[in-house]
Amino acid sequence: RSTLFPYTTLFRSGATGAFYTACMALLNPQDEVILFEPYYGYHRSTLVSLGIKPIFVPLKAPNWELDIEALEEVISQNTKGIVICNPSNPSGKVFTKSELDSIGNFCQKHDLTAFSDEMYEYFLYEDVKHVTALSIPSLKDRVVVMSGFSKVFSVTGWRLGYAIAPQEICEAMAQLN
């Protein structure tokens, strides 16, 4: 494992396949995973198909603001993860570094895995900047970033996706890949 880049990349059939594999490797039926509303339907469907209970936390409209207190209200002993869709499908919400720091601190406090779907990282408007969850110190040992090439290179039928995660997480995912 490199000390400069302590992550491994695992290729999978699309980012959706990477998310499914990460969930299978890291979660068990009856676990809970937090989803921000509005959410991408596939994230919910994947969790439900694996017997994992999605727990919904709404972002505050109209700017889709994060409320850490709302996260604290839904946490339980069964909560094992949180899904970040950044930029978000369907709302277009782009999480700021400050918000990701707050999510990272929350994940650290409650020993949660973060699943960060960053498929739309190059689809930005109004001078906002994408910040990857990989750059957040409190997430570095507990994040699975999923993305792919299909959207940005207009090859959606190819389903080329990948996950970037700490080596031990990628090794667990590789057992299922």
mmCIF file of C-alpha atoms in Angstrom:
data_model
loop_
_atom_site.group_PDB
_atom_site.id
_atom_site.type_symbol
_atom_site.label_atom_id
_atom_site.label_comp_id
_atom_site.label_asym_id
_atom_site.label_seq_id
_atom_site.Cartn_x
_atom_site.Cartn_y
_atom_site.Cartn_z
ATOM 1 C CA ARG A 1 0.000 0.000 0.000
ATOM 2 C CA SER A 2 1.392 3.385 -1.023
ATOM 3 C CA THR A 3 1.786 5.988 1.698
ATOM 4 C CA LEU A 4 1.174 8.727 -0.870
ATOM 5 C CA PHE A 5 -2.035 7.199 -2.204
ATOM 6 C CA PRO A 6 -3.308 4.560 0.227
ATOM 7 C CA TYR A 7 -6.228 3.522 -1.969
ATOM 8 C CA THR A 8 -6.833 0.747 -4.410
ATOM 9 C CA THR A 9 -9.026 0.992 -7.474
ATOM 10 C CA LEU A 10 -11.449 -1.807 -8.286
ATOM 11 C CA PHE A 11 -13.119 -1.828 -11.687
ATOM 12 C CA ARG A 12 -16.707 -3.022 -11.862
ATOM 13 C CA SER A 13 -19.584 -3.098 -14.313
ATOM 14 C CA GLY A 14 -20.598 0.526 -13.959
ATOM 15 C CA ALA A 15 -20.677 2.695 -10.857
ATOM 16 C CA THR A 16 -23.936 0.998 -9.925
ATOM 17 C CA GLY A 17 -22.117 -2.342 -9.902
ATOM 18 C CA ALA A 18 -19.401 -0.828 -7.744
ATOM 19 C CA PHE A 19 -22.006 0.395 -5.242
ATOM 20 C CA TYR A 20 -23.738 -2.990 -5.188
ATOM 21 C CA THR A 21 -20.428 -4.775 -4.614
ATOM 22 C CA ALA A 22 -19.399 -2.351 -1.859
ATOM 23 C CA CYS A 23 -22.725 -2.860 -0.086
ATOM 24 C CA MET A 24 -22.430 -6.646 -0.350
ATOM 25 C CA ALA A 25 -18.876 -6.556 1.012
ATOM 26 C CA LEU A 26 -19.431 -4.137 3.892
ATOM 27 C CA LEU A 27 -23.046 -4.418 5.005
ATOM 28 C CA ASN A 28 -25.402 -7.074 6.298
ATOM 29 C CA PRO A 29 -29.164 -7.519 6.064
ATOM 30 C CA GLN A 30 -30.917 -5.416 8.727
ATOM 31 C CA ASP A 31 -28.131 -2.808 8.722
ATOM 32 C CA GLU A 32 -29.241 0.786 8.157
ATOM 33 C CA VAL A 33 -27.747 3.271 5.694
ATOM 34 C CA ILE A 34 -28.577 6.978 5.592
ATOM 35 C CA LEU A 35 -29.731 8.482 2.276
ATOM 36 C CA PHE A 36 -30.175 12.192 1.715
ATOM 37 C CA GLU A 37 -33.497 13.232 0.165
ATOM 38 C CA PRO A 38 -33.946 13.790 -2.693
ATOM 39 C CA TYR A 39 -32.027 10.621 -3.494
ATOM 40 C CA TYR A 40 -31.031 8.642 -6.580
ATOM 41 C CA GLY A 41 -33.483 5.764 -6.841
ATOM 42 C CA TYR A 42 -30.856 3.146 -7.575
ATOM 43 C CA HIS A 43 -29.146 3.770 -4.228
ATOM 44 C CA ARG A 44 -32.391 3.013 -2.417
ATOM 45 C CA SER A 45 -33.192 0.028 -4.656
ATOM 46 C CA THR A 46 -29.756 -1.494 -4.097
ATOM 47 C CA LEU A 47 -30.042 -1.222 -0.334
ATOM 48 C CA VAL A 48 -33.553 -2.668 -0.258
ATOM 49 C CA SER A 49 -32.586 -5.548 -2.580
ATOM 50 C CA LEU A 50 -29.861 -6.535 -0.097
ATOM 51 C CA GLY A 51 -32.148 -6.346 2.950
ATOM 52 C CA ILE A 52 -30.542 -3.120 4.153
ATOM 53 C CA LYS A 53 -32.867 -0.467 5.552
ATOM 54 C CA PRO A 54 -32.547 3.010 4.028
ATOM 55 C CA ILE A 55 -32.960 5.832 6.531
ATOM 56 C CA PHE A 56 -33.968 9.116 4.923
ATOM 57 C CA VAL A 57 -32.674 12.535 5.942
ATOM 58 C CA PRO A 58 -34.044 15.436 3.915
ATOM 59 C CA LEU A 59 -31.770 18.201 2.707
ATOM 60 C CA LYS A 60 -33.330 21.624 3.285
ATOM 61 C CA ALA A 61 -34.826 23.135 0.140
ATOM 62 C CA PRO A 62 -34.419 25.349 -1.803
ATOM 63 C CA ASN A 63 -30.591 25.111 -1.612
ATOM 64 C CA TRP A 64 -30.497 21.512 -0.346
ATOM 65 C CA GLU A 65 -28.635 22.390 2.843
ATOM 66 C CA LEU A 66 -27.218 19.727 5.141
ATOM 67 C CA ASP A 67 -28.579 19.516 8.694
ATOM 68 C CA ILE A 68 -26.186 17.566 10.927
ATOM 69 C CA GLU A 69 -28.744 17.599 13.752
ATOM 70 C CA ALA A 70 -31.140 15.704 11.479
ATOM 71 C CA LEU A 71 -28.434 13.074 11.008
ATOM 72 C CA GLU A 72 -27.989 12.742 14.760
ATOM 73 C CA GLU A 73 -31.731 12.173 15.159
ATOM 74 C CA VAL A 74 -31.779 9.084 12.929
ATOM 75 C CA ILE A 75 -28.589 7.338 14.048
ATOM 76 C CA SER A 76 -29.011 3.976 15.766
ATOM 77 C CA GLN A 77 -26.876 0.986 16.679
ATOM 78 C CA ASN A 78 -27.877 -0.531 13.309
ATOM 79 C CA THR A 79 -26.653 2.436 11.243
ATOM 80 C CA LYS A 80 -23.550 1.353 9.335
ATOM 81 C CA GLY A 81 -23.222 3.813 6.471
ATOM 82 C CA ILE A 82 -24.200 6.946 4.644
ATOM 83 C CA VAL A 83 -24.581 7.584 0.915
ATOM 84 C CA ILE A 84 -23.317 10.847 -0.544
ATOM 85 C CA CYS A 85 -24.274 11.584 -4.137
ATOM 86 C CA ASN A 86 -22.019 14.470 -5.132
ATOM 87 C CA PRO A 87 -23.075 16.162 -7.358
ATOM 88 C CA SER A 88 -26.474 14.817 -6.518
ATOM 89 C CA ASN A 89 -28.761 13.081 -8.913
ATOM 90 C CA PRO A 90 -31.551 14.273 -9.052
ATOM 91 C CA SER A 91 -31.197 17.665 -7.317
ATOM 92 C CA GLY A 92 -27.837 18.832 -8.669
ATOM 93 C CA LYS A 93 -26.713 19.642 -5.114
ATOM 94 C CA VAL A 94 -22.915 19.911 -4.855
ATOM 95 C CA PHE A 95 -21.622 19.353 -1.338
ATOM 96 C CA THR A 96 -19.105 21.902 -0.095
ATOM 97 C CA LYS A 97 -15.835 21.003 1.610
ATOM 98 C CA SER A 98 -17.337 22.219 4.880
ATOM 99 C CA GLU A 99 -20.357 19.935 4.481
ATOM 100 C CA LEU A 100 -18.134 16.979 3.601
ATOM 101 C CA ASP A 101 -15.978 17.730 6.662
ATOM 102 C CA SER A 102 -19.149 17.639 8.788
ATOM 103 C CA ILE A 103 -20.234 14.359 7.206
ATOM 104 C CA GLY A 104 -16.732 12.954 7.755
ATOM 105 C CA ASN A 105 -16.749 13.953 11.418
ATOM 106 C CA PHE A 106 -20.211 12.397 11.780
ATOM 107 C CA CYS A 107 -18.982 9.158 10.138
ATOM 108 C CA GLN A 108 -15.933 9.076 12.386
ATOM 109 C CA LYS A 109 -18.001 9.713 15.518
ATOM 110 C CA HIS A 110 -20.431 6.880 14.681
ATOM 111 C CA ASP A 111 -17.975 4.531 12.906
ATOM 112 C CA LEU A 112 -19.836 4.672 9.580
ATOM 113 C CA THR A 113 -18.703 3.863 6.063
ATOM 114 C CA ALA A 114 -19.342 6.596 3.495
ATOM 115 C CA PHE A 115 -20.391 5.572 -0.017
ATOM 116 C CA SER A 116 -19.715 8.554 -2.275
ATOM 117 C CA ASP A 117 -21.241 8.432 -5.758
ATOM 118 C CA GLU A 118 -19.256 11.006 -7.764
ATOM 119 C CA MET A 119 -20.440 10.057 -11.253
ATOM 120 C CA TYR A 120 -21.413 13.631 -12.108
ATOM 121 C CA GLU A 121 -18.248 15.349 -10.823
ATOM 122 C CA TYR A 122 -17.647 17.079 -14.182
ATOM 123 C CA PHE A 123 -21.229 18.282 -14.608
ATOM 124 C CA LEU A 124 -21.039 21.546 -12.668
ATOM 125 C CA TYR A 125 -22.754 24.872 -13.149
ATOM 126 C CA GLU A 126 -22.635 28.368 -11.662
ATOM 127 C CA ASP A 127 -18.928 28.248 -10.736
ATOM 128 C CA VAL A 128 -19.311 25.592 -8.026
ATOM 129 C CA LYS A 129 -16.382 23.249 -7.432
ATOM 130 C CA HIS A 130 -16.545 19.512 -6.879
ATOM 131 C CA VAL A 131 -14.722 18.279 -3.783
ATOM 132 C CA THR A 132 -14.108 14.550 -3.679
ATOM 133 C CA ALA A 133 -14.759 12.669 -0.459
ATOM 134 C CA LEU A 134 -11.249 11.227 -0.886
ATOM 135 C CA SER A 135 -9.820 14.635 0.039
ATOM 136 C CA ILE A 136 -11.541 14.759 3.438
ATOM 137 C CA PRO A 137 -9.144 13.573 6.189
ATOM 138 C CA SER A 138 -11.899 12.182 8.436
ATOM 139 C CA LEU A 139 -13.205 10.057 5.540
ATOM 140 C CA LYS A 140 -9.902 8.729 4.184
ATOM 141 C CA ASP A 141 -10.097 5.355 5.949
ATOM 142 C CA ARG A 142 -13.859 4.899 5.610
ATOM 143 C CA VAL A 143 -14.931 5.984 2.142
ATOM 144 C CA VAL A 144 -15.766 4.130 -1.038
ATOM 145 C CA VAL A 145 -15.862 6.534 -3.988
ATOM 146 C CA MET A 146 -17.756 5.241 -7.009
ATOM 147 C CA SER A 147 -17.663 6.775 -10.457
ATOM 148 C CA GLY A 148 -17.260 5.846 -14.066
ATOM 149 C CA PHE A 149 -16.448 6.866 -17.587
ATOM 150 C CA SER A 150 -19.847 6.411 -19.213
ATOM 151 C CA LYS A 151 -21.346 9.841 -18.510
ATOM 152 C CA VAL A 152 -18.336 12.094 -19.068
ATOM 153 C CA PHE A 153 -17.214 10.294 -22.235
ATOM 154 C CA SER A 154 -20.768 9.723 -23.557
ATOM 155 C CA VAL A 155 -20.408 5.935 -23.603
ATOM 156 C CA THR A 156 -23.291 5.050 -21.305
ATOM 157 C CA GLY A 157 -23.836 1.642 -22.896
ATOM 158 C CA TRP A 158 -20.307 0.556 -22.004
ATOM 159 C CA ARG A 159 -20.986 0.578 -18.231
ATOM 160 C CA LEU A 160 -17.401 1.350 -17.277
ATOM 161 C CA GLY A 161 -17.272 2.107 -13.585
ATOM 162 C CA TYR A 162 -14.890 1.862 -10.688
ATOM 163 C CA ALA A 163 -14.540 2.183 -6.949
ATOM 164 C CA ILE A 164 -11.671 3.797 -5.078
ATOM 165 C CA ALA A 165 -11.315 2.766 -1.463
ATOM 166 C CA PRO A 166 -8.765 1.829 1.176
ATOM 167 C CA GLN A 167 -7.019 -1.403 0.255
ATOM 168 C CA GLU A 168 -8.786 -3.552 2.860
ATOM 169 C CA ILE A 169 -12.184 -2.444 1.561
ATOM 170 C CA CYS A 170 -11.192 -3.129 -2.055
ATOM 171 C CA GLU A 171 -9.918 -6.564 -1.036
ATOM 172 C CA ALA A 172 -13.300 -7.355 0.542
ATOM 173 C CA MET A 173 -15.067 -6.077 -2.588
ATOM 174 C CA ALA A 174 -12.766 -8.114 -4.837
ATOM 175 C CA GLN A 175 -13.971 -11.293 -3.159
ATOM 176 C CA LEU A 176 -17.416 -10.555 -4.653
ATOM 177 C CA ASN A 177 -16.347 -8.994 -7.947
#
